[in-house]
Tab-separated table of C-alpha atoms and ligand atoms in Angstrom:
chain	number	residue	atom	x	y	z
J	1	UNK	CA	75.776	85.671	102.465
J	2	UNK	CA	76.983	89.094	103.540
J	3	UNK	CA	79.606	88.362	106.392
J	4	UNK	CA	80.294	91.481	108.367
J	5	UNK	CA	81.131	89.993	111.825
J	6	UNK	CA	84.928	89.634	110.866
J	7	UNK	CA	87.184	89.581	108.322
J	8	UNK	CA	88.757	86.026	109.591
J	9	UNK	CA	85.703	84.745	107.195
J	10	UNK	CA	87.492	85.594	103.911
J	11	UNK	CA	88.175	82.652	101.812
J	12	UNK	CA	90.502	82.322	98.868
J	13	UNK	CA	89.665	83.365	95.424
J	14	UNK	CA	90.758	81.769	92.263
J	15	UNK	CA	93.990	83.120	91.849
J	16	UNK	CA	95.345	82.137	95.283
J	17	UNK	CA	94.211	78.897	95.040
J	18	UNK	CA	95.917	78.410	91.990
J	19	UNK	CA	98.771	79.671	93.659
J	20	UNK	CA	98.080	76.903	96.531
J	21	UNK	CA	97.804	74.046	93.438
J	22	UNK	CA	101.319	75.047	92.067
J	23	UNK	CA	102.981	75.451	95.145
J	24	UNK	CA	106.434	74.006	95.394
J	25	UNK	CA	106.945	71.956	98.690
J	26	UNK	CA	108.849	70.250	100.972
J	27	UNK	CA	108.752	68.751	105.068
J	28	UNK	CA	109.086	72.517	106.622
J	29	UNK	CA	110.513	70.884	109.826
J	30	UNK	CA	113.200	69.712	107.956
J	31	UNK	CA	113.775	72.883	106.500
J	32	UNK	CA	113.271	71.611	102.902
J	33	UNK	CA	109.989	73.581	101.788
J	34	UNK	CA	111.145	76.127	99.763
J	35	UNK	CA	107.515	78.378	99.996
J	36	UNK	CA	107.918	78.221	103.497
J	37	UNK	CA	111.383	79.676	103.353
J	38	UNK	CA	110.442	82.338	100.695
J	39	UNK	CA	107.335	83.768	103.128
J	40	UNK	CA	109.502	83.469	105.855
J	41	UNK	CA	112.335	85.777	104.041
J	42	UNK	CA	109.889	88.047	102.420
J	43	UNK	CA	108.094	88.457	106.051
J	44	UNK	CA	111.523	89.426	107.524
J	45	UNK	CA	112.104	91.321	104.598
J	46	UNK	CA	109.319	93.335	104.969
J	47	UNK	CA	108.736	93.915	108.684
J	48	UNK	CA	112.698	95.119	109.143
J	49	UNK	CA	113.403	91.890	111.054
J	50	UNK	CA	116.662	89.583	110.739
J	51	UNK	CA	114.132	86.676	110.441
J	52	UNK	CA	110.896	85.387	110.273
J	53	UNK	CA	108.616	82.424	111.216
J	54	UNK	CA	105.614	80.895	109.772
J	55	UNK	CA	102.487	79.495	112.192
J	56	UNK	CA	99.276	78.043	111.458
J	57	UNK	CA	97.404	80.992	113.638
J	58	UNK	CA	98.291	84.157	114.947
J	59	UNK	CA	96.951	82.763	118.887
J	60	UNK	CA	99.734	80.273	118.283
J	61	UNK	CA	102.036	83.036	117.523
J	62	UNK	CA	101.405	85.199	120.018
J	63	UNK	CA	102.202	82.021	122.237
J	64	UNK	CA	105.216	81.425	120.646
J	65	UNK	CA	106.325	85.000	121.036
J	66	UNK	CA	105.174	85.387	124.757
J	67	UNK	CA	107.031	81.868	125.446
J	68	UNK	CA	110.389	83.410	123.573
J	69	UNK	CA	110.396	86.173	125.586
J	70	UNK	CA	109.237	85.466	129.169
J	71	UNK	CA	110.254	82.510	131.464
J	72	UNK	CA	108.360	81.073	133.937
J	73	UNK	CA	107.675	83.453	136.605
J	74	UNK	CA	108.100	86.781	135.031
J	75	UNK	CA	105.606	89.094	133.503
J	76	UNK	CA	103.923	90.824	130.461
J	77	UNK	CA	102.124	94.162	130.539
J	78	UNK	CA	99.035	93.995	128.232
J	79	UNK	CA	95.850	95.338	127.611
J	80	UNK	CA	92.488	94.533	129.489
J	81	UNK	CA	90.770	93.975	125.817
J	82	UNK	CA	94.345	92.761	124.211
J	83	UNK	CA	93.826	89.453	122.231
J	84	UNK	CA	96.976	88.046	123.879
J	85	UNK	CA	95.306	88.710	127.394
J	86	UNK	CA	91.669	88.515	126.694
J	87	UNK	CA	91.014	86.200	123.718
J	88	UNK	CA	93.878	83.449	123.453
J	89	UNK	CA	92.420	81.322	126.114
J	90	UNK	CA	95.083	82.219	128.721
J	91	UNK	CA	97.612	80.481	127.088
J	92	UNK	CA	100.842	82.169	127.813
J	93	UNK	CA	99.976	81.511	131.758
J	94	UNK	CA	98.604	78.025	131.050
J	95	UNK	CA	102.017	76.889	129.120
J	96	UNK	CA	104.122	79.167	129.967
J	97	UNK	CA	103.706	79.936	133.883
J	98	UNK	CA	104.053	83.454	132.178
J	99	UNK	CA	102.078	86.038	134.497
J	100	UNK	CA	99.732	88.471	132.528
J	101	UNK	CA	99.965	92.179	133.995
J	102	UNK	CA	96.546	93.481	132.452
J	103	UNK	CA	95.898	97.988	132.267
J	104	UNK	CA	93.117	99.460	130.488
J	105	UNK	CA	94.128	101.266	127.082
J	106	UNK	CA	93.509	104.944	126.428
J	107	UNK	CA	90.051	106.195	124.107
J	108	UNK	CA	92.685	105.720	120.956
J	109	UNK	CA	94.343	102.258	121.568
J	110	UNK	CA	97.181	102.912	123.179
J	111	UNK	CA	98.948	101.695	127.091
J	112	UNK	CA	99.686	104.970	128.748
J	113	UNK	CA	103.100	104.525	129.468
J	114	UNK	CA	102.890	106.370	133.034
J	115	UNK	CA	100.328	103.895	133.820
J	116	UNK	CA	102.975	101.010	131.951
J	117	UNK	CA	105.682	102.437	134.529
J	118	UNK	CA	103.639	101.889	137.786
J	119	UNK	CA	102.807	98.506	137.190
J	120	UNK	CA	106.682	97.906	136.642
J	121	UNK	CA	107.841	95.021	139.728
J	122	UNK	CA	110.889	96.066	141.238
J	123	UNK	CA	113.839	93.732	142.060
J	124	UNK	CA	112.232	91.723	145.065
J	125	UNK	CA	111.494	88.024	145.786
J	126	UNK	CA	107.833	89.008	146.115
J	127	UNK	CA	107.063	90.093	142.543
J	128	UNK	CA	107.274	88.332	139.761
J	129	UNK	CA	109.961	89.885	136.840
J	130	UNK	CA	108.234	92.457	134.247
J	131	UNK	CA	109.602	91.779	131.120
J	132	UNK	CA	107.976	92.366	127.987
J	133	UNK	CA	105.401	94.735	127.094
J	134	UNK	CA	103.117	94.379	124.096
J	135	UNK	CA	100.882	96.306	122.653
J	136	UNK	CA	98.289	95.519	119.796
J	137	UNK	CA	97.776	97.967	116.199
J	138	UNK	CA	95.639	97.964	115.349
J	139	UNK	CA	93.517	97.856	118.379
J	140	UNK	CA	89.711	97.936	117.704
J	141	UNK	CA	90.558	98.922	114.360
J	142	UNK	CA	92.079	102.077	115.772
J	143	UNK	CA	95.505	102.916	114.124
J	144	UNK	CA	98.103	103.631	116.989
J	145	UNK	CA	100.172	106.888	116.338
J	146	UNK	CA	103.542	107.070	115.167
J	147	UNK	CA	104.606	109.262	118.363
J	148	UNK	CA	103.228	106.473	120.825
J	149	UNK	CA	104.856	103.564	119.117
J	150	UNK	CA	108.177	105.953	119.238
J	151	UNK	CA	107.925	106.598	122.923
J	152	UNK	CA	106.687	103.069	123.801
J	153	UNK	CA	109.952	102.243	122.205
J	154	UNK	CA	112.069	105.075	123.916
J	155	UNK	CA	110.611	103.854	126.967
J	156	UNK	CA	111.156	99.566	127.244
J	157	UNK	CA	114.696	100.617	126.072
J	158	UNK	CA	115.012	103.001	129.234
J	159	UNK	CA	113.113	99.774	131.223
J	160	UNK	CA	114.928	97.234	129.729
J	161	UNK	CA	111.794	95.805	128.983
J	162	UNK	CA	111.552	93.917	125.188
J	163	UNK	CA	108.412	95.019	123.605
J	164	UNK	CA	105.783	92.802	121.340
J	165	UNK	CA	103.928	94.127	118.866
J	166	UNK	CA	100.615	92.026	118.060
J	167	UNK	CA	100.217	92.964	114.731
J	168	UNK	CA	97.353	91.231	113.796
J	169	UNK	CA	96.425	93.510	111.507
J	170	UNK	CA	99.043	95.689	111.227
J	171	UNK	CA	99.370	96.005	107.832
J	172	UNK	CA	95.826	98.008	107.331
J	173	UNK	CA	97.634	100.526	109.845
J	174	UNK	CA	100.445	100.741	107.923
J	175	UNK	CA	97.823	101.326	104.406
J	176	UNK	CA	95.692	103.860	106.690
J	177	UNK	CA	99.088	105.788	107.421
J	178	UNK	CA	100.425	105.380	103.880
J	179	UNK	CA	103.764	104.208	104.869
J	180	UNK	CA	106.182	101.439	104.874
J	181	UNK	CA	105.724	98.435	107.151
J	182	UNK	CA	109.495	99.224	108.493
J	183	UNK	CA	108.252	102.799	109.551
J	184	UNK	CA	106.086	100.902	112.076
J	185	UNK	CA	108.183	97.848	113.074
J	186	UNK	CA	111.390	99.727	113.435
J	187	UNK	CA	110.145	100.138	117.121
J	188	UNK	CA	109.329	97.019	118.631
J	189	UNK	CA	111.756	93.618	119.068
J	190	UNK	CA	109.282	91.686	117.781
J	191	UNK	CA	105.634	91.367	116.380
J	192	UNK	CA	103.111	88.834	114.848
J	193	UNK	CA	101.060	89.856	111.685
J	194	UNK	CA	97.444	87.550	110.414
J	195	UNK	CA	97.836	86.392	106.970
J	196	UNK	CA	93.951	84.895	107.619
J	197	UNK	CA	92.287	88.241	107.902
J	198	UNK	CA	91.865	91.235	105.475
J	199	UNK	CA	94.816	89.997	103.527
J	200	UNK	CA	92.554	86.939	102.736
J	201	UNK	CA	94.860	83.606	103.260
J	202	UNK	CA	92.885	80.513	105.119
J	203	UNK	CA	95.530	80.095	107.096
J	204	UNK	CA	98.631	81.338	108.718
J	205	UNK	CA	100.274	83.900	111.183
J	206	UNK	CA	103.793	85.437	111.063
J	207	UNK	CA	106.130	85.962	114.341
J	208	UNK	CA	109.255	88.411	113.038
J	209	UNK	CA	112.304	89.074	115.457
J	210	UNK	CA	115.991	88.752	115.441
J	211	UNK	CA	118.193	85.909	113.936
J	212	UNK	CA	118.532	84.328	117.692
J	213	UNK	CA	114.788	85.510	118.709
J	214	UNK	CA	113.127	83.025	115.748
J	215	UNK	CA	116.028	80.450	116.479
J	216	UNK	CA	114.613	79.975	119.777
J	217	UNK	CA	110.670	80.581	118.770
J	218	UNK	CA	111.377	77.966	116.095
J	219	UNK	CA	111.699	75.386	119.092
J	220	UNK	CA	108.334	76.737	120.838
J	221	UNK	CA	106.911	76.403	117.908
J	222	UNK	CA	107.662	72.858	117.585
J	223	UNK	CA	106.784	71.948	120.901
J	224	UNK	CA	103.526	73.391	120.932
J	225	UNK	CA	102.589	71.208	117.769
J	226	UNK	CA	103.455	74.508	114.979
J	227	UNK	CA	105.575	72.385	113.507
J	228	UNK	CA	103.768	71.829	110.189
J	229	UNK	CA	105.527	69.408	107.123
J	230	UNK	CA	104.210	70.256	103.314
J	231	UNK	CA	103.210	73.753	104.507
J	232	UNK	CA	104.065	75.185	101.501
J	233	UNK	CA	101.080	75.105	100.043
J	234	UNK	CA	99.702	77.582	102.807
J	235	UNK	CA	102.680	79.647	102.422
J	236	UNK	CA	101.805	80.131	98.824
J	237	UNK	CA	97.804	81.427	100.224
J	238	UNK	CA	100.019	83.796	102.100
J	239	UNK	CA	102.775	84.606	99.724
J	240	UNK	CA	99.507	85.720	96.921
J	241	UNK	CA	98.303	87.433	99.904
J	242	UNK	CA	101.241	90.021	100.940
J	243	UNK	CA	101.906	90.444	97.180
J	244	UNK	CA	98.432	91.019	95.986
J	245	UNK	CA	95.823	91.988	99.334
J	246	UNK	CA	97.940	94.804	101.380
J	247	UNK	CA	97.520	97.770	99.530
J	248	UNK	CA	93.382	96.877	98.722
J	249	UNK	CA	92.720	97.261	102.462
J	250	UNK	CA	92.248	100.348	101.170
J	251	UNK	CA	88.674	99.814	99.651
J	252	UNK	CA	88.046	98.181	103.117
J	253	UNK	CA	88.727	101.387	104.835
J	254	UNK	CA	87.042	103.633	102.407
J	255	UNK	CA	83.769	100.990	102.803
J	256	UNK	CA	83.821	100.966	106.319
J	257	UNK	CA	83.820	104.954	106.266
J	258	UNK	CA	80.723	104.981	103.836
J	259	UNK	CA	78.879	102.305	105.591
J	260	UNK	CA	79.783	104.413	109.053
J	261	UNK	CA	77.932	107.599	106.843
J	262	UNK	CA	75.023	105.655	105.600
J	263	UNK	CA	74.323	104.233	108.840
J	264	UNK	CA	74.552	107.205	110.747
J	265	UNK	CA	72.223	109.078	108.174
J	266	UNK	CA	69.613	106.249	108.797
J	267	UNK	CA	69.913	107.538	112.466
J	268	UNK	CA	71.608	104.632	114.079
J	269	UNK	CA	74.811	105.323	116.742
J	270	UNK	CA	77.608	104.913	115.388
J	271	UNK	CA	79.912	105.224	118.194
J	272	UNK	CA	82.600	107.835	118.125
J	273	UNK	CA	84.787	108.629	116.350
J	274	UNK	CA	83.162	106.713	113.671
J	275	UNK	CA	84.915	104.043	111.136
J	276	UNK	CA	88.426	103.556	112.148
J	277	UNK	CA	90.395	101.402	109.188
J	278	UNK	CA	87.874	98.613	108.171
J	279	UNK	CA	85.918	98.593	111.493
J	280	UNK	CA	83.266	100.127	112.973
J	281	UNK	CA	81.080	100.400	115.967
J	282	UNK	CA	77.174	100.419	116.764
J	283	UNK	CA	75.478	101.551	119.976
J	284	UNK	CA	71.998	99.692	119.518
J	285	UNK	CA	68.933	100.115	121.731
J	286	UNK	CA	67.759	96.617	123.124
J	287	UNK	CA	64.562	96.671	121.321
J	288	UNK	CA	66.988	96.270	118.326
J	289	UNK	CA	69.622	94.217	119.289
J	290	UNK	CA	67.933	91.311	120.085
J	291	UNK	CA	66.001	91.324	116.806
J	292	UNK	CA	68.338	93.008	114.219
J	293	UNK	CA	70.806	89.801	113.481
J	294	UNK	CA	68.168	86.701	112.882
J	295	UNK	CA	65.849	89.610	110.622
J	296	UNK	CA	69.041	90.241	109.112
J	297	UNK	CA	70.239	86.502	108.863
J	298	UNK	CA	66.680	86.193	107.211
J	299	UNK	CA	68.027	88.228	104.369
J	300	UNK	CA	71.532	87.285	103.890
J	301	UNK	CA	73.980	89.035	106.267
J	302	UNK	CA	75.464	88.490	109.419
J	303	UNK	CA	75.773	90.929	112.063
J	304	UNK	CA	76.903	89.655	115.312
J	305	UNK	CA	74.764	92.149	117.458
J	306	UNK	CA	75.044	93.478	120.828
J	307	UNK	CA	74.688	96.412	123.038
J	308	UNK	CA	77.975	97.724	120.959
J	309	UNK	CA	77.900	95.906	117.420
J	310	UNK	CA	81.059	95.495	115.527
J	311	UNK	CA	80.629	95.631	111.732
J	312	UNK	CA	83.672	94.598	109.352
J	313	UNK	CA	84.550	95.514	106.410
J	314	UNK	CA	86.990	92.652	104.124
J	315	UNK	CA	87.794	91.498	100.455
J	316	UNK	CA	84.921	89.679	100.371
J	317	UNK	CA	81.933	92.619	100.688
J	318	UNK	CA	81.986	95.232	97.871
J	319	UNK	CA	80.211	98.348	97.722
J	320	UNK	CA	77.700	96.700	96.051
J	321	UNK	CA	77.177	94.426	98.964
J	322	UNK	CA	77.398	97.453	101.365
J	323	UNK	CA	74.381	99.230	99.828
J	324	UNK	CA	72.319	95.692	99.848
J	325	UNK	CA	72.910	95.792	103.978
J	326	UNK	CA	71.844	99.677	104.048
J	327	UNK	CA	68.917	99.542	102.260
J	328	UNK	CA	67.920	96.372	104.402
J	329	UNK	CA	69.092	98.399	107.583
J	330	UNK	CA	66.692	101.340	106.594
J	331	UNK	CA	63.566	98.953	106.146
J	332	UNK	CA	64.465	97.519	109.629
J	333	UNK	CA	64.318	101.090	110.899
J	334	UNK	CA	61.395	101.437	109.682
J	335	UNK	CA	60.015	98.064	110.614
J	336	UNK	CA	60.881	97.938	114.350
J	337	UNK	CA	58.948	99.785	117.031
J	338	UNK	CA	60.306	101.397	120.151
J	339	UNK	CA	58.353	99.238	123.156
J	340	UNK	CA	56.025	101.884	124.496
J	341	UNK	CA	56.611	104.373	121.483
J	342	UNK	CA	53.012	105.728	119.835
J	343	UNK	CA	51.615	102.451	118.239
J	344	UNK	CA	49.470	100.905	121.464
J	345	UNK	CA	53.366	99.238	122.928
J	346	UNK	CA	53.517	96.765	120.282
J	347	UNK	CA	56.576	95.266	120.138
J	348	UNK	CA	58.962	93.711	117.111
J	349	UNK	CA	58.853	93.368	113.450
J	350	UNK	CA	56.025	92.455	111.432
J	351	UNK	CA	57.865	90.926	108.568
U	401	PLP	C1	92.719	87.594	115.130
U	401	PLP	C2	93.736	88.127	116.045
U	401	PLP	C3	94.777	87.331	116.539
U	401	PLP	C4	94.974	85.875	116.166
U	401	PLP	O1	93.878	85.139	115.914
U	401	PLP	P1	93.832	83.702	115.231
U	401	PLP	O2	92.393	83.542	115.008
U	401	PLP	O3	94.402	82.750	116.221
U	401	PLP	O4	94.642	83.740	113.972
U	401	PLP	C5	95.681	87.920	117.378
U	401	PLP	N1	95.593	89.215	117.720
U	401	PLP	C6	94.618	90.005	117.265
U	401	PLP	C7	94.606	91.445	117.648
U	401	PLP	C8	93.649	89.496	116.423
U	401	PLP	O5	92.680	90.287	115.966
């Protein structure tokens, strides 16, 4: 099968398994597992941070961040489509009594931060207390700029405000930009990065912060049920993946942008402004959407289709794979009639 509806659906090669086989380990809770405690320093390391913790999923992180930084009764600003408002099952107000403040993000990603200042609650027993604000890169695939994430910054300093980065995927911004991790993370408190996606582990999310930040997550974490024992052998997946996936996000991006030319040249909408690291999006006409993911399935690769259809690129479709799913996507074209186009109004494909 070629997967395209996400790059969650990676699964470990070889060589990372191996890596999981040899793994040296020991009960995390207790501190003892010594792959755990490598990630973990690597991660901090890496992102800039004092410290670093290891979770089985980046929802769980996200949790564990939101419950580190708001008590019960204050606030988070956050996107309409953010995954820690939209797609993590209301968690942080379920848990945490942690109130979501929700604003719709600008064409490229970002939380205009005029908007960000209205929605701030004064000092007044009616409103709850604003106190983080987090933001998501990338968002859609769409790389936030440098200039943002520096005024973003600028700004929660002048608002007191601690601000979250959910970086999910932050590393194939970071690749697209062609710079350090640190260039990005040197402005937010804290942020959360998927080992399970592009970078190809099964398992595992990172939340990096302060010394005292993690100190206190580390509790969350346990009392949500994060605390995991032999985890080593997942911090190995993820260990394989930071040293040996980041930089070939790459040949994600660079497939997404041919498969957004192919497609395009075949006539289908790809919606502007066209691939944006290894995502990109498809306006489809009903006729189509409703038929192109079974004829598809039919032939090997899944599409999750809708009115807007969200292809991803990942380590586990090559080029090879890519020019499979255009050729298919041409003889759909020409397969598929428009209802009430030329032919009589017959609708569908005929094989
Ligand atoms: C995938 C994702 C997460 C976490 O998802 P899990 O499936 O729980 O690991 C968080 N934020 C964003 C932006 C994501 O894309």
């Amino acid at each position: 099968m070629i997967d395209l509806r996400s790059d969650t659906v990676t699964k470990p090669g070889k060589a990372m398994r191996q890596a999981m086989e040899d793994a040296a380990v020991g009960d995390d809770v207790y501190g003892d597992d010594p792959s755990v405690n490598q990630l973990e320093q690597e991660a901090a390391a890496l992102s800039g941070k004092e410290a670093a913790l290891f979770l089985p999923t980046g929802t769980q992180a996200n949790l564990v961040a939101l419950l580190t930084h708001c008590q019960r009764g204050e606030e988070y600003i956050v996107g309409q489509k953010a995954h820690n408002y939209m797609f993590e099952a209301g968690g942080a107000a379920v848990l945490g009594s942690i109130q979501p403040q929700p604003i719709d993000a600008a064409e490229d990603g970002t939380l205009p931060l005029d908007v960000i200042a209205s929605v701030i609650k004064p000092d007044d027993i009616h409103f709850a207390r604003t106190r983080l604000l987090c933001i998501e890169n990338t968002h859609n695939g769409k790389v936030l700029p440098l200039d943002y994430l520096h005024q973003a910054w600028a700004f929660t300093r002048k608002k007191k405000l601690a601000l979250h980065v959910d970086g999910a995927r932050i590393f194939n911004a970071s690749v697209a930009m062609r710079v350090p991790l640190t260039t990005l993370t040197q402005y937010c408190d804290t942020l959360t990065i998927c080992l399970s996606k592009g970078l190809g582990a099964p398992v595992g999310s990172l939340l990096c912060g302060s010394a005292e930040y993690i100190k206190q997550a580390r509790r969350w974490r346990k009392m949500v049920g994060g605390g995991m024992r032999q985890a080593g052998i997942l911090a190995q997946a993820a260990l394989y993946a930071l040293h040996h996936n980041v930089e070939r996000l790459r040949e994600d991006h660079d497939n997404a942008q041919w498969l957004a030319e192919q497609l395009a040249a075949l006539g289908v909408e790809v919606v502007s402004p066209g691939a944006q690291t290894n995502m990109l999006f498809l306006r489809l006409p009903a006729n189509e959407v409703s038929q192109l993911g079974p004829w598809m399935k039919q032939r090997g690769i899944l599409i999750n289709a809708g009115p807007i259809t969200r292809l991803v690129t990942h380590l586990d479709v090559s080029r090879e794979d890519l020019k499979r799913v255009v050729d298919l996507w041409r003889e759909f074209k020409g397969r598929i009639t428009t209802p009430g186009s030329g032919d009589g109004g017959a609708k569908g494909i005929y094989g």
